[in-house]
């Protein structure tokens, strides 16, 4: 029996159960390999094991007594019983950390007990990332609903000593990873998991002894379904394996860093050489005009000769860049560097096909599974914004770092075009914090709005505001983390919007809710040179360079000339669709109290030209993202898509261009999107650690992962892959892509 002194953790009486979950671990990690869920993992890469529960909540339903109990699972995998009468109060966790020193109480604190098991029948146990509301608890009184996401423990069979699906507690050291492996062998598993490991090696005997003290011969290990944990672990493991592949060979690490550094140096030198060549030609022509001003007035041949001096050809730029780089290139063995890079890329591609891609396919399978969608449908109250914030953060963790995997991205694009009222479409539901009222308003609006101009923004935001009344701005900022993790799939859909394809106004509504302002599609007319000049300005500003207006004008003029020489069309006129999330700060002379529909109408009437587009100062997203993170992230994605469209020339096939000219365009847009990802990642990293109001603390790794994508955007960033698709270069990139 337990000692008479009890603490809030270890007052356990009845039938003792050690609750565990199915978890994903790398293959050959030494963790016990156990029979897991029906979705098989690739055996050369990963396998299932049993692990202690991650931090969250355990809900227990005793059928015989028709009674609910709720436990908080601490980060140390201890279970603290909550009072249902005060479950919505501020006291959602224990009053202090576990510090009981009584023999056996640490072991008792890690289990739950079924009281009076002799009179119990079936007991149902479920895990959730969030506290249940009374609505959710009431719904789960339905046995069929419980069967879809909870585990049933047949207490009568256990008490009758009948065999069942649960392992006896004496198997704990053979089954549960935390009890099976010593700390040195746990370390690699810690690095490969987003969830904390609580090393219990050597504690199995004490645990069995304590279970025997509570109820001799009856203690069991019960596996509680946790599909959200599995999906998060698959996402994390893919990132971990890629990092480990690169890190295992210090030579590869050094060569990658050196190669990237050389490429940056070369890009800087080449860009400077091109600029200097253009400036030199301009200066030479200006001197000729200064020396003979009258001749330039009277003689056409003189004017033509000067114009020829001012005109720089692509061949002359090539000679200038070759000469400039030759002074540095001889210091590097570029042939050896290219040879190593080709060999490394081949190894990386093989590793991806053998390890990453199979996990990505399993991730897709799990994401579409009934177990996963049931978990999110039956644990979260679709009328509670508090639950909704936790819902979105959990889904964000499940997709973090996966959008660059081809099969994952394809699934996300498909889901984003679905029905918001479909509770199985967890990706869409996460975009609106799982709020059914908001889902209904979007679907109703989509039925009456034949195009983006007819979206009833005022009524939509009234519904949204009412649904989110319980949340502050920080709680809804999890949406910024969410949208960043699907920025690539969203960009693919926006590309269709910009192309004029009909039927995507629900995506605009979703982005409007996330940004906090109406998202509108405009048709901008102007000279090609004006669009290219606008693009050049945005790229210079996005680079973060601090320059004066005069310096900006000079830099834009040089960039416009360089792009023209390199083959970009600057003659003639064109029309482009531009997608804008226009906040009040974007619209000049806006009267106070104006409705969103009126704002949009005024914006439409005043936004026709490139100059008017520039007046919106959309590049402000960089400077305001830390204060308006949701608007900043959405605007960054919209700008990346629209600026990419400026680079496109629908009348000229890229197949007719030289390879180097084609990849100059790719490099330019890669730099733009890479910088965008890095700025977004920096802002989100700070936000990611600020927590969730109604669930456990959100993992900060997703913000960190996005920063890494920004630093190496040419390799794996989902947003980059999306814009390169629009840029007609994706097939080349995908040959070396991941997943």
XYZ file of C-alpha atoms in Angstrom:
739
model
C 0.000 0.000 0.000
C 1.055 3.618 -0.472
C 2.239 5.539 2.559
C -0.469 7.458 4.333
C 1.017 10.807 3.343
C -0.254 11.873 -0.052
C 0.582 14.707 -2.464
C -1.466 16.055 -5.367
C 0.364 13.758 -7.802
C 0.632 10.435 -6.078
C -2.703 9.784 -4.381
C -3.442 6.750 -6.575
C -5.749 3.869 -5.584
C -7.406 1.120 -7.615
C -6.236 -0.562 -10.841
C -2.914 1.047 -11.888
C -2.281 1.816 -15.562
C 0.893 3.158 -17.159
C -0.204 5.223 -20.143
C 2.037 5.240 -23.202
C 1.723 6.231 -26.850
C 2.947 4.976 -30.189
C 5.924 7.053 -31.267
C 8.244 7.306 -34.276
C 11.986 6.783 -33.833
C 14.837 6.421 -36.331
C 15.699 2.903 -37.453
C 18.634 1.245 -35.674
C 18.277 3.628 -32.724
C 18.110 0.836 -30.157
C 14.602 1.764 -29.038
C 12.267 -1.226 -28.601
C 10.492 -1.960 -31.868
C 6.826 -2.532 -31.139
C 3.750 -3.286 -33.149
C 2.282 0.051 -34.050
C -0.648 1.517 -35.965
C -1.710 0.081 -39.341
C 0.262 2.664 -41.373
C 3.622 0.928 -41.763
C 6.837 2.950 -41.628
C 9.738 2.406 -44.073
C 11.840 -0.126 -42.110
C 15.193 1.226 -43.273
C 14.358 4.698 -41.947
C 12.077 4.503 -38.908
C 9.933 2.272 -36.738
C 7.314 2.564 -34.021
C 8.086 2.258 -30.337
C 6.227 2.893 -27.085
C 6.931 6.120 -25.244
C 5.536 7.888 -22.206
C 2.856 10.463 -22.949
C 3.890 13.913 -24.109
C 2.594 16.908 -22.188
C -1.121 17.477 -22.652
C -4.370 16.216 -21.149
C -5.809 12.750 -20.501
C -9.570 12.282 -20.382
C -10.993 9.167 -18.715
C -14.600 7.998 -18.926
C -15.895 5.339 -16.531
C -18.927 3.769 -18.217
C -20.278 2.060 -15.092
C -20.289 5.283 -13.091
C -20.879 7.573 -16.096
C -18.102 9.760 -14.755
C -15.337 11.799 -16.366
C -11.877 12.405 -14.941
C -9.232 14.678 -16.439
C -5.475 14.649 -15.878
C -2.790 17.117 -16.819
C 0.342 15.418 -18.187
C 3.388 17.372 -17.070
C 6.520 17.685 -19.238
C 8.011 14.985 -16.980
C 5.161 12.602 -17.960
C 3.552 12.771 -14.507
C -0.241 12.830 -14.253
C -1.973 15.420 -12.116
C -5.719 15.041 -11.611
C -7.763 18.151 -12.363
C -11.058 19.091 -10.771
C -13.761 19.250 -13.435
C -15.658 21.837 -11.399
C -12.784 24.303 -11.714
C -11.323 23.134 -15.003
C -11.981 26.440 -16.752
C -10.356 28.473 -13.996
C -6.795 29.750 -14.089
C -5.530 26.698 -12.153
C -4.961 24.339 -15.091
C -1.684 22.852 -13.873
C -0.247 21.604 -10.572
C 0.497 24.129 -7.860
C 4.202 23.296 -8.111
C 6.719 20.865 -9.592
C 6.775 17.280 -8.395
C 9.118 17.090 -5.421
C 7.681 14.248 -3.360
C 10.497 12.200 -1.796
C 8.397 9.379 -0.358
C 9.496 5.959 -1.620
C 7.373 4.839 -4.566
C 5.512 8.091 -5.043
C 7.478 9.113 -8.154
C 6.358 5.905 -9.810
C 2.752 6.347 -8.643
C 2.709 9.883 -10.028
C 3.388 8.518 -13.502
C 0.249 6.390 -13.676
C -3.508 6.658 -13.342
C -5.736 4.321 -11.382
C -9.256 3.057 -11.955
C -11.027 3.263 -8.632
C -13.107 0.323 -7.370
C -12.165 -1.895 -10.337
C -14.296 -4.768 -9.021
C -17.414 -2.832 -9.971
C -16.071 -1.166 -13.140
C -16.946 -2.251 -16.692
C -15.323 -0.401 -19.592
C -13.110 2.611 -19.046
C -12.195 4.844 -22.000
C -8.963 6.833 -22.126
C -8.034 9.559 -24.611
C -5.214 12.066 -25.030
C -5.674 15.668 -26.132
C -3.427 18.681 -26.651
C -6.133 20.911 -25.234
C -8.603 20.976 -22.369
C -12.035 19.734 -23.266
C -14.941 22.124 -23.011
C -18.280 20.906 -21.588
C -19.538 20.620 -25.190
C -16.734 18.248 -26.140
C -17.184 16.213 -22.981
C -20.914 15.899 -23.632
C -20.336 14.798 -27.234
C -17.869 12.142 -26.078
C -20.522 10.474 -23.971
C -21.437 8.802 -27.271
C -19.744 5.385 -27.247
C -19.317 5.307 -31.036
C -17.580 8.667 -30.975
C -15.236 7.530 -28.181
C -14.384 4.421 -30.161
C -13.002 6.569 -32.966
C -10.285 8.301 -30.956
C -9.977 6.724 -27.485
C -8.817 3.360 -26.165
C -11.213 1.053 -24.323
C -9.981 -0.777 -21.235
C -12.170 -3.783 -20.376
C -11.762 -3.765 -16.595
C -13.936 -6.848 -16.027
C -11.704 -8.954 -18.278
C -8.614 -7.660 -16.525
C -9.986 -8.454 -13.094
C -10.926 -11.929 -14.377
C -7.298 -12.392 -15.508
C -8.309 -12.777 -19.158
C -5.718 -11.952 -21.792
C -6.206 -8.656 -23.608
C -4.460 -6.164 -25.891
C -2.505 -4.464 -23.105
C 0.983 -5.456 -21.923
C 1.544 -6.357 -18.258
C 3.551 -3.828 -16.297
C 6.419 -6.283 -15.842
C 7.184 -5.793 -19.574
C 7.901 -2.095 -19.092
C 11.677 -2.313 -19.618
C 11.204 -4.358 -22.780
C 8.488 -2.162 -24.263
C 8.798 1.488 -23.190
C 11.789 3.373 -24.604
C 12.320 5.651 -21.605
C 12.675 2.588 -19.358
C 14.619 0.511 -21.892
C 17.547 2.773 -22.790
C 20.211 4.399 -20.597
C 20.798 8.129 -20.932
C 23.746 7.913 -23.383
C 21.594 5.916 -25.807
C 18.631 8.247 -25.337
C 20.642 11.262 -26.554
C 20.307 10.508 -30.310
C 16.568 10.012 -29.835
C 16.250 13.379 -28.101
C 17.784 15.051 -31.157
C 15.368 13.207 -33.472
C 12.135 14.087 -31.654
C 10.199 17.300 -31.036
C 9.067 15.932 -27.668
C 10.910 15.673 -24.394
C 12.381 12.372 -23.232
C 12.138 11.580 -19.520
C 14.862 9.024 -18.916
C 13.636 6.323 -16.532
C 16.302 3.683 -17.162
C 16.762 1.538 -14.077
C 13.377 2.532 -12.690
C 11.404 -0.384 -14.080
C 11.800 -2.527 -10.990
C 10.590 0.287 -8.730
C 7.624 0.908 -10.998
C 6.597 -2.752 -10.982
C 6.969 -2.853 -7.201
C 4.759 0.207 -6.746
C 2.125 -1.191 -9.101
C 2.150 -4.397 -7.071
C 1.656 -2.347 -3.910
C -1.360 -0.621 -5.437
C -2.984 -3.753 -6.947
C -1.034 -7.003 -7.014
C -0.762 -8.730 -10.397
C -3.079 -6.364 -12.245
C -0.958 -3.411 -13.415
C -0.966 -2.814 -17.173
C 0.671 -0.740 -19.897
C -2.074 0.911 -21.979
C -1.369 2.550 -25.349
C -3.407 5.729 -25.792
C -3.946 6.931 -29.395
C -1.904 10.028 -30.277
C -1.941 10.437 -34.071
C -1.051 14.135 -33.836
C 2.139 13.174 -32.011
C 3.043 10.698 -34.755
C 2.472 13.249 -37.537
C 4.610 15.827 -35.726
C 7.370 13.280 -35.218
C 7.356 12.329 -38.906
C 7.665 15.990 -39.899
C 10.459 16.571 -37.405
C 12.305 13.379 -38.324
C 12.516 14.367 -41.991
C 14.209 17.637 -41.054
C 16.474 15.879 -38.552
C 17.590 13.195 -41.002
C 18.495 15.776 -43.629
C 20.505 17.776 -41.105
C 22.200 14.608 -39.869
C 23.057 13.571 -43.431
C 24.857 16.861 -44.008
C 26.424 16.966 -40.542
C 27.870 13.447 -40.606
C 30.629 14.449 -43.017
C 32.599 17.523 -41.870
C 34.179 17.770 -45.322
C 30.764 18.105 -46.927
C 29.817 20.751 -44.374
C 32.971 22.746 -45.093
C 32.569 22.375 -48.833
C 28.914 23.432 -48.719
C 29.777 26.519 -46.693
C 32.749 27.309 -48.925
C 30.776 26.766 -52.124
C 27.942 28.989 -50.898
C 30.467 31.637 -49.899
C 32.159 31.494 -53.294
C 28.804 31.789 -55.039
C 27.963 34.871 -52.968
C 31.338 36.439 -53.701
C 30.969 35.677 -57.398
C 27.448 37.111 -57.508
C 28.676 40.301 -55.855
C 31.681 40.658 -58.169
C 29.677 39.844 -61.290
C 26.920 42.278 -60.329
C 29.425 45.019 -59.627
C 31.227 44.371 -62.922
C 27.988 44.625 -64.891
C 27.057 47.862 -63.146
C 30.501 49.359 -63.715
C 30.400 48.424 -67.402
C 27.059 50.197 -67.843
C 28.223 53.230 -65.837
C 31.451 53.438 -67.823
C 29.523 53.437 -71.098
C 27.229 56.167 -69.830
C 30.142 58.292 -68.651
C 31.976 57.863 -71.961
C 28.874 58.913 -73.878
C 28.359 61.907 -71.579
C 31.973 63.020 -72.148
C 31.478 62.812 -75.916
C 28.369 64.991 -75.604
C 30.218 67.483 -73.398
C 33.187 67.713 -75.760
C 31.089 68.307 -78.890
C 27.649 69.607 -77.891
C 27.082 71.415 -81.209
C 27.999 68.334 -83.232
C 25.377 66.343 -81.357
C 22.775 68.964 -82.264
C 23.683 69.191 -85.946
C 24.955 65.726 -86.880
C 22.871 62.549 -86.787
C 25.981 60.427 -87.336
C 27.600 62.001 -84.267
C 24.509 61.260 -82.217
C 24.452 57.680 -83.492
C 28.121 57.195 -82.665
C 27.532 58.403 -79.102
C 24.431 56.213 -78.796
C 26.512 53.206 -79.852
C 29.039 54.027 -77.129
C 26.247 54.284 -74.547
C 24.692 50.996 -75.694
C 26.114 47.961 -73.870
C 25.501 44.505 -75.280
C 25.059 41.242 -73.409
C 28.345 40.039 -74.906
C 30.140 43.071 -73.468
C 28.629 42.388 -70.053
C 29.788 38.783 -70.330
C 33.339 39.896 -71.154
C 33.322 42.345 -68.246
C 32.099 39.765 -65.750
C 34.491 37.099 -67.041
C 37.409 39.505 -66.702
C 36.360 40.636 -63.219
C 35.883 37.095 -61.935
C 39.089 35.773 -63.513
C 41.124 37.769 -60.982
C 39.449 35.804 -58.200
C 38.449 32.610 -59.958
C 42.042 31.498 -60.382
C 42.252 31.292 -56.585
C 39.559 28.593 -56.609
C 39.590 25.238 -58.337
C 36.142 25.712 -59.816
C 36.282 22.465 -61.783
C 36.959 20.530 -58.580
C 34.205 22.457 -56.810
C 31.671 21.646 -59.513
C 32.773 18.006 -59.532
C 32.329 17.751 -55.760
C 28.945 19.490 -55.960
C 27.700 17.088 -58.628
C 28.794 14.113 -56.517
C 27.228 15.580 -53.370
C 23.968 16.339 -55.175
C 23.858 12.751 -56.428
C 24.370 11.446 -52.879
C 21.738 13.820 -51.545
C 19.258 12.756 -54.207
C 19.849 9.082 -53.413
C 19.464 9.786 -49.688
C 16.231 11.634 -50.345
C 14.807 8.777 -52.401
C 15.784 6.186 -49.799
C 15.007 8.063 -46.571
C 13.142 11.365 -46.872
C 10.656 10.617 -49.664
C 9.301 7.414 -48.033
C 8.712 9.308 -44.777
C 6.997 12.108 -46.693
C 4.608 9.575 -48.218
C 3.815 8.205 -44.737
C 3.298 11.747 -43.497
C 0.715 12.286 -46.247
C -0.941 8.959 -45.420
C -1.191 9.865 -41.740
C -2.405 13.395 -42.494
C -5.288 11.975 -44.548
C -6.073 9.170 -42.089
C -9.333 8.887 -40.159
C -7.344 8.467 -36.933
C -5.715 11.885 -37.380
C -8.801 13.776 -38.547
C -10.960 12.149 -35.840
C -8.427 13.203 -33.207
C -8.741 16.843 -34.279
C -12.503 16.730 -34.760
C -13.459 15.129 -31.451
C -10.991 16.829 -29.078
C -11.588 20.449 -30.102
C -14.708 22.539 -29.648
C -15.503 24.282 -32.986
C -17.379 27.006 -31.119
C -14.463 27.888 -28.813
C -11.770 30.210 -30.129
C -9.565 29.227 -27.186
C -9.615 25.631 -28.384
C -9.213 26.893 -31.938
C -5.909 28.602 -31.187
C -4.554 25.314 -29.835
C -5.982 23.446 -32.860
C -4.146 25.701 -35.309
C -0.865 25.478 -33.440
C -1.025 21.678 -33.348
C -1.735 21.482 -37.092
C 1.131 23.917 -37.693
C 3.490 21.606 -35.797
C 2.214 18.696 -37.890
C 3.107 20.386 -41.190
C 6.224 22.306 -40.132
C 9.065 21.870 -42.596
C 7.087 19.629 -44.984
C 5.846 21.987 -47.705
C 8.991 21.466 -49.801
C 8.234 17.734 -50.065
C 6.464 17.187 -53.379
C 3.790 14.798 -52.117
C 3.057 16.973 -49.063
C 2.791 20.137 -51.132
C 0.460 18.429 -53.602
C -1.834 17.362 -50.747
C -1.841 20.840 -49.204
C -2.757 22.494 -52.519
C -5.633 20.032 -52.873
C -6.883 20.594 -49.314
C -6.658 24.383 -49.586
C -9.186 24.261 -52.415
C -11.680 22.261 -50.342
C -14.733 23.084 -48.233
C -14.233 24.985 -44.975
C -17.195 23.184 -43.411
C -15.557 19.789 -43.948
C -14.218 18.966 -40.474
C -11.950 16.312 -41.996
C -10.094 19.038 -43.895
C -7.870 19.955 -40.966
C -5.612 22.193 -43.073
C -8.468 24.530 -43.980
C -10.009 24.343 -40.510
C -6.687 25.424 -39.003
C -6.722 28.586 -41.134
C -9.868 29.787 -39.309
C -8.995 28.425 -35.855
C -11.484 25.593 -36.449
C -14.444 27.935 -35.965
C -17.623 26.534 -37.530
C -19.314 29.946 -37.634
C -16.462 31.337 -39.720
C -16.468 28.265 -41.971
C -20.177 28.710 -42.626
C -19.752 32.416 -43.420
C -17.011 31.681 -45.972
C -18.993 28.984 -47.735
C -22.125 31.155 -47.829
C -20.150 34.097 -49.200
C -18.548 31.911 -51.856
C -21.984 30.908 -53.124
C -23.119 34.511 -53.652
C -19.798 36.109 -54.645
C -19.231 35.316 -58.295
C -15.796 36.950 -58.211
C -13.400 38.624 -55.791
C -15.102 42.014 -56.251
C -18.311 40.682 -54.680
C -16.801 39.286 -51.464
C -18.902 40.708 -48.564
C -15.948 41.638 -46.358
C -17.939 43.595 -43.764
C -20.292 40.738 -42.908
C -17.439 38.229 -43.010
C -15.366 40.205 -40.530
C -18.384 40.689 -38.259
C -18.701 36.912 -37.970
C -14.946 36.537 -37.549
C -14.755 39.201 -34.833
C -17.602 37.603 -32.889
C -15.993 34.152 -33.129
C -12.598 35.439 -31.953
C -13.894 37.654 -29.160
C -12.196 35.580 -26.435
C -8.742 35.905 -28.022
C -6.153 38.654 -27.919
C -3.791 39.450 -30.809
C -1.036 37.221 -29.457
C -3.351 34.208 -29.413
C -4.283 34.680 -33.077
C -0.684 35.272 -34.140
C -0.296 31.504 -34.348
C -1.963 31.972 -37.744
C 1.228 33.644 -38.959
C 3.201 30.525 -38.093
C 0.558 28.437 -39.819
C 0.429 30.377 -43.093
C 4.225 30.489 -43.311
C 4.357 26.690 -43.205
C 2.045 26.462 -46.247
C 3.320 29.561 -48.045
C 4.374 27.474 -51.044
C 0.994 25.794 -51.633
C -0.750 29.125 -51.031
C 1.569 30.780 -53.565
C 0.682 28.144 -56.152
C -3.004 28.962 -55.752
C -2.321 32.705 -55.823
C -0.415 32.199 -59.058
C -3.649 30.953 -60.596
C -5.490 33.971 -59.183
C -2.969 36.338 -60.768
C -3.292 34.428 -64.037
C -7.011 35.238 -63.992
C -8.262 31.749 -63.244
C -11.736 31.908 -61.624
C -12.938 30.187 -58.469
C -10.308 30.926 -55.841
C -12.010 33.691 -53.856
C -12.311 31.429 -50.778
C -8.510 31.509 -50.604
C -8.668 35.312 -50.637
C -11.195 35.235 -47.767
C -8.903 32.934 -45.790
C -5.924 35.249 -46.321
C -8.095 38.234 -45.414
C -8.992 36.693 -42.072
C -5.364 35.835 -41.365
C -4.002 39.262 -42.339
C -6.843 41.166 -40.686
C -7.672 43.127 -43.841
C -9.548 42.519 -47.075
C -7.468 40.835 -49.785
C -8.284 42.251 -53.184
C -7.298 41.554 -56.793
C -6.586 44.577 -58.996
C -5.670 44.949 -62.643
C -2.684 47.241 -63.055
C -1.785 48.765 -66.421
C 1.500 50.354 -67.376
C 4.579 50.306 -69.500
C 6.776 47.259 -69.185
C 9.608 49.532 -68.111
C 7.467 50.814 -65.228
C 6.778 47.287 -63.991
C 10.455 46.368 -64.248
C 11.429 49.581 -62.448
C 8.970 48.724 -59.662
C 10.442 45.221 -59.455
C 13.966 46.626 -59.223
C 12.929 48.970 -56.408
C 11.303 46.159 -54.466
C 14.348 43.919 -54.829
C 16.687 46.651 -53.627
C 14.440 47.458 -50.675
C 13.952 43.785 -49.829
C 17.731 43.332 -49.698
C 17.723 45.476 -46.564
C 20.183 48.009 -47.971
C 19.887 51.461 -46.389
C 20.214 54.017 -49.187
C 18.933 57.506 -49.935
C 16.229 58.256 -52.484
C 18.835 59.584 -54.937
C 20.907 56.441 -54.535
C 17.768 54.342 -54.977
C 16.874 56.119 -58.219
C 20.386 55.628 -59.569
C 20.441 51.967 -58.551
C 17.037 51.354 -60.118
C 18.119 53.003 -63.360
C 21.194 50.783 -63.561
C 19.208 47.661 -62.709
C 16.591 48.486 -65.334
C 19.303 48.854 -67.955
C 21.016 45.647 -66.864
C 17.765 43.686 -67.063
C 17.055 45.141 -70.504
C 20.481 44.114 -71.745
C 20.006 40.656 -70.305
C 16.886 40.166 -72.369
C 13.977 41.319 -70.248
C 11.405 43.115 -72.349
C 10.991 46.731 -71.309
C 9.266 48.066 -74.422
C 5.529 48.254 -74.832
C 2.742 47.986 -72.283
C 1.165 45.191 -70.277
C -1.536 44.471 -67.734
C -0.977 42.479 -64.560
C -3.289 41.358 -61.790
C -2.000 42.292 -58.352
C -3.220 40.765 -55.092
C -3.119 43.157 -52.143
C -3.926 43.003 -48.443
C -4.400 46.725 -47.979
C -4.493 47.927 -44.391
C -5.568 51.450 -43.489
C -1.947 52.615 -43.492
C -1.693 51.677 -47.176
C -4.535 53.920 -48.354
C -3.894 57.663 -48.319
C -6.541 60.133 -47.113
C -8.821 57.374 -45.846
C -11.788 58.782 -43.869
C -12.263 57.317 -40.410
C -15.078 54.838 -39.876
C -15.098 53.635 -43.464
C -16.263 50.030 -43.896
C -14.021 47.414 -45.442
C -16.183 47.247 -48.566
C -15.948 51.037 -48.912
C -12.184 50.869 -48.359
C -11.900 48.277 -51.080
C -14.066 50.350 -53.442
C -11.913 53.421 -52.869
C -8.782 51.382 -53.360
C -10.098 49.958 -56.623
C -10.936 53.413 -57.923
C -7.471 54.728 -57.090
C -5.353 51.732 -58.079
C -4.908 51.503 -61.816
C -1.259 52.274 -62.545
C 2.166 51.183 -61.369
C 2.687 54.575 -59.708
C -0.517 54.121 -57.707
C 0.573 50.605 -56.764
C 3.837 52.016 -55.475
C 1.940 54.504 -53.317
C 0.621 51.596 -51.215
C 4.170 51.053 -49.896
C 3.603 47.311 -49.643
C 7.281 46.809 -48.873
C 6.374 48.111 -45.388
C 5.778 44.496 -44.374
C 9.483 44.221 -43.558
C 9.390 47.051 -41.058
C 6.019 46.273 -39.447
C 6.143 42.470 -39.340
C 7.167 42.408 -35.685
C 4.140 44.543 -34.754
C 1.661 43.186 -37.350
C 3.030 39.718 -37.888
C -0.054 38.235 -39.596
C -0.411 41.110 -42.057
C 3.339 41.099 -42.634
C 3.554 37.403 -43.487
C 0.516 37.470 -45.796
C 1.738 40.595 -47.596
C 5.195 39.081 -48.014
C 3.692 36.017 -49.709
C 1.444 38.141 -51.938
C 4.352 40.355 -52.973
C 6.603 37.378 -53.727
C 3.961 35.926 -56.062
C 3.136 39.188 -57.819
C 6.760 40.265 -58.248
C 7.509 36.867 -59.742
C 4.802 37.518 -62.322
C 6.610 40.707 -63.334
C 9.614 38.552 -64.187
C 7.534 36.339 -66.434
C 7.156 37.160 -70.097
C 4.278 35.214 -71.468
C 5.218 36.074 -75.061
C 8.771 34.740 -74.905
C 9.627 31.102 -74.270
C 12.418 30.456 -71.817
C 13.491 27.647 -74.101
C 14.759 30.301 -76.530
C 17.057 31.824 -73.941
C 20.590 30.852 -73.098
C 20.962 28.739 -69.974
C 22.933 31.437 -68.141
C 20.291 34.082 -68.883
C 17.567 31.746 -67.657
C 19.379 31.074 -64.409
C 20.161 34.732 -63.865
C 16.412 35.175 -63.590
C 16.166 32.189 -61.275
C 18.973 33.572 -59.106
C 17.309 36.978 -58.905
C 13.917 35.670 -57.841
C 15.605 33.144 -55.513
C 17.358 35.994 -53.750
C 14.106 37.904 -53.388
C 12.171 34.954 -51.966
C 15.107 33.756 -49.863
C 15.352 37.126 -48.157
C 11.581 37.118 -47.672
C 11.737 33.714 -45.954
C 14.565 34.843 -43.701
C 12.747 37.968 -42.535
C 9.538 35.996 -41.923
C 11.501 33.339 -40.048
C 13.143 35.897 -37.793
C 9.783 37.377 -36.835
C 8.142 34.003 -36.285
C 10.967 32.648 -34.183
C 10.202 35.261 -31.558
C 6.469 34.584 -31.792
C 6.788 30.802 -31.625
C 7.916 30.786 -28.005
C 5.076 32.973 -26.719
C 2.818 29.998 -26.149
C -0.769 28.878 -26.492
C -3.574 29.995 -24.241
C -5.596 26.794 -24.085
C -3.034 24.106 -24.828
C 0.594 23.319 -24.209
C 3.462 25.614 -25.243
C 3.919 25.652 -28.992
C 7.154 24.208 -30.314
C 9.647 26.889 -31.287
C 11.365 24.683 -33.868
C 9.023 25.686 -36.684
C 10.080 29.321 -36.495
C 13.710 28.239 -36.359
C 13.188 25.899 -39.292
C 11.771 28.715 -41.404
C 14.853 30.828 -40.674
C 16.996 27.967 -41.943
C 14.868 27.811 -45.097
C 15.465 31.504 -45.598
C 19.220 31.054 -45.379
C 19.224 28.212 -47.899
C 16.176 29.118 -49.953
C 17.585 27.736 -53.201
C 17.542 24.222 -51.740
C 14.273 23.507 -49.988
C 12.022 26.506 -49.297
C 8.448 25.720 -50.235
C 7.693 29.309 -51.210
C 10.707 29.358 -53.506
C 9.642 26.118 -55.170
C 6.205 27.600 -55.772
C 7.436 30.772 -57.439
C 9.918 28.818 -59.526
C 6.999 26.718 -60.728
C 5.400 29.916 -61.936
C 8.772 30.951 -63.330
C 8.848 27.813 -65.501
C 12.056 26.524 -63.932
C 10.738 24.085 -61.358
C 11.339 20.989 -63.443
C 15.062 21.711 -63.329
C 15.076 22.394 -59.607
C 12.939 19.357 -58.819
C 15.545 17.048 -60.315
C 17.525 17.725 -57.157
C 14.543 18.464 -54.900
C 13.658 16.736 -51.667
C 10.735 14.424 -51.016
